[in-house]
mmCIF file of C-alpha atoms in Angstrom:
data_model
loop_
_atom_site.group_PDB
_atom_site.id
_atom_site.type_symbol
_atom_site.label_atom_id
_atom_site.label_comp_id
_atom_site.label_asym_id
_atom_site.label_seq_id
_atom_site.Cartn_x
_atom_site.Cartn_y
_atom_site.Cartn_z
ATOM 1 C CA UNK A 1 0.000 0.000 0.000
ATOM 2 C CA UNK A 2 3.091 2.491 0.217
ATOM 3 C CA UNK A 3 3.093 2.727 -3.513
ATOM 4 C CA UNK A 4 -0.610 4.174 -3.406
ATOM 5 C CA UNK A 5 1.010 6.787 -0.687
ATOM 6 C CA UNK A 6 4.028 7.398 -3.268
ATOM 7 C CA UNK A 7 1.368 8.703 -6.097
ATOM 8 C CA UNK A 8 -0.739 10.859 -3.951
ATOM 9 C CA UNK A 9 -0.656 14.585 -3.881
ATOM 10 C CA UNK A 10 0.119 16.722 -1.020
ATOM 11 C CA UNK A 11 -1.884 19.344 -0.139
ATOM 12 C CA UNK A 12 -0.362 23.182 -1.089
ATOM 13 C CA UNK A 13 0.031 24.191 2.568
ATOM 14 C CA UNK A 14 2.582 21.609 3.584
ATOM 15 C CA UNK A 15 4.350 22.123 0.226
ATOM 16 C CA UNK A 16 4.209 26.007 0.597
ATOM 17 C CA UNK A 17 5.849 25.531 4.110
ATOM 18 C CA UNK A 18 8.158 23.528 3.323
ATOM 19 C CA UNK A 19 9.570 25.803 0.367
ATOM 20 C CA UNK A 20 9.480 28.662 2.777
ATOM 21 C CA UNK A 21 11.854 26.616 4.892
ATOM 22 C CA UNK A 22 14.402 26.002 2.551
ATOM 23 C CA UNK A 23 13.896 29.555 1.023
ATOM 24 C CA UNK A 24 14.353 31.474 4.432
ATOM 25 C CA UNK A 25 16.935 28.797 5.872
ATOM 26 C CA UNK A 26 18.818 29.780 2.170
ATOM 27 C CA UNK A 27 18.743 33.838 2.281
ATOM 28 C CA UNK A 28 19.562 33.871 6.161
ATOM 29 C CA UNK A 29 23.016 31.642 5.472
ATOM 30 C CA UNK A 30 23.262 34.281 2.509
ATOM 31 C CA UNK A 31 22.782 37.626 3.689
ATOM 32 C CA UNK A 32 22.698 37.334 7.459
ATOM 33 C CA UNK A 33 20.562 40.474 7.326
ATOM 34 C CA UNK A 34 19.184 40.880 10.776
ATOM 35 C CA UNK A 35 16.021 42.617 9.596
ATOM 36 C CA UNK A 36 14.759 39.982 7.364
ATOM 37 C CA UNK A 37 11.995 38.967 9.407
ATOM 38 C CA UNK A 38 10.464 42.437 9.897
ATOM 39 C CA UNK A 39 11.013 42.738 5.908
ATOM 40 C CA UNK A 40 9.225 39.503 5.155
ATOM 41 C CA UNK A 41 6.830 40.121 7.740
ATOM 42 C CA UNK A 42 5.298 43.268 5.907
ATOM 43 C CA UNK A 43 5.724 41.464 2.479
ATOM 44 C CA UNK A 44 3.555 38.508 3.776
ATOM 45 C CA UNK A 45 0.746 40.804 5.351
ATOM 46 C CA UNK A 46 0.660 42.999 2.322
ATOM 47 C CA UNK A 47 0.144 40.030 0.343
ATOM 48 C CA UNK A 48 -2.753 38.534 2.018
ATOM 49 C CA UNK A 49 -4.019 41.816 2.992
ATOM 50 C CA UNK A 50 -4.678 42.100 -0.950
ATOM 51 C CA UNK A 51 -7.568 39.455 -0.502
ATOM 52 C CA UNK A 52 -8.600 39.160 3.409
ATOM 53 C CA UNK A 53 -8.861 42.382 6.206
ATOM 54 C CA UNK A 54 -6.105 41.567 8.702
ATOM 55 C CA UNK A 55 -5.378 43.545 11.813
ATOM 56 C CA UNK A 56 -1.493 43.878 12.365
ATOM 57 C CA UNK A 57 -1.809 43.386 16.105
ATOM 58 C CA UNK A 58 -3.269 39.906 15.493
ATOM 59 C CA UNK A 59 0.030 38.702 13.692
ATOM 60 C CA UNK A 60 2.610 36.441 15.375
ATOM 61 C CA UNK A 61 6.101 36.026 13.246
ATOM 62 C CA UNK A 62 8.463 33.368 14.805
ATOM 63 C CA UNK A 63 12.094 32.349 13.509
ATOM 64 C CA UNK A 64 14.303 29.738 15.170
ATOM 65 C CA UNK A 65 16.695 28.290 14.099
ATOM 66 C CA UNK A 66 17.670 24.387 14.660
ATOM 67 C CA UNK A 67 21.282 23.546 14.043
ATOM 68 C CA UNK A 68 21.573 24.239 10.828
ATOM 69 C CA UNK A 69 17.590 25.114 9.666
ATOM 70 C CA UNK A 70 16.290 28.341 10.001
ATOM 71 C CA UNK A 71 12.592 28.238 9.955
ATOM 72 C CA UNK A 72 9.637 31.099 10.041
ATOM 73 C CA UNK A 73 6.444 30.884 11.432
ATOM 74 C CA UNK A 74 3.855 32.980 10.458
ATOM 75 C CA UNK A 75 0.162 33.146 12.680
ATOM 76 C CA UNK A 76 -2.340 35.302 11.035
ATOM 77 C CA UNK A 77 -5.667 35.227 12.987
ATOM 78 C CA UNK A 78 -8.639 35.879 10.371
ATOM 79 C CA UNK A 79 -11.395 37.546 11.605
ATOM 80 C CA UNK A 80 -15.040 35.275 10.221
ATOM 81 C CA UNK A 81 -16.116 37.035 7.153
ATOM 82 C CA UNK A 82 -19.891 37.519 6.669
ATOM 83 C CA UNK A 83 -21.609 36.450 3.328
ATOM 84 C CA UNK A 84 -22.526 39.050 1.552
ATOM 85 C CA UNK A 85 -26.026 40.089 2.060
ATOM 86 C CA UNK A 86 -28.561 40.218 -0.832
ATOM 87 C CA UNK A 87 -29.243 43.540 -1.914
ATOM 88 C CA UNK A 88 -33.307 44.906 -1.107
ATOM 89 C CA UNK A 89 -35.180 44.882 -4.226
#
């Protein structure tokens, strides 16, 4: 039954993660730029700002770094969106 496992897809958000990983564990060997979280951390909010209302003081951005992995986490907490309503007629 492994080979069944073998041919399924992931899902994007472990995938997505896991590039982020490697990305962020590759620029901080490269640069060693000590503001790099604060810089990624606006990038990310603007991003998803572009299709969800966030408020900035409901954001939690982690690194750490394990031996030699440096890894980012990001907590957004999303407000729940109402459906629109249907307009009077």
């Amino acid at each position: 039954m492994m080979i069944l496992r073998f041919f399924r897809l992931r899902r994007s958000a472990p995938v997505a993660r896991d590039r982020l990983k490697v990305l962020l564990a590759h620029e901080r060997a490269m640069t060693g730029r000590p503001d790099l979280v604060a810089v990624l951390r606006e990038e990310i909010l603007a991003v998803i700002r572009k299709h969800v209302p966030v408020d900035p003081g409901k954001v939690n951005v982690r690194a750490d770094r394990d031996g030699s992995t440096s890894t980012l986490s990001v907590d957004i907490e999303l407000s729940t969106m109402e459906p629109p309503r249907a307009a009077a007629a």
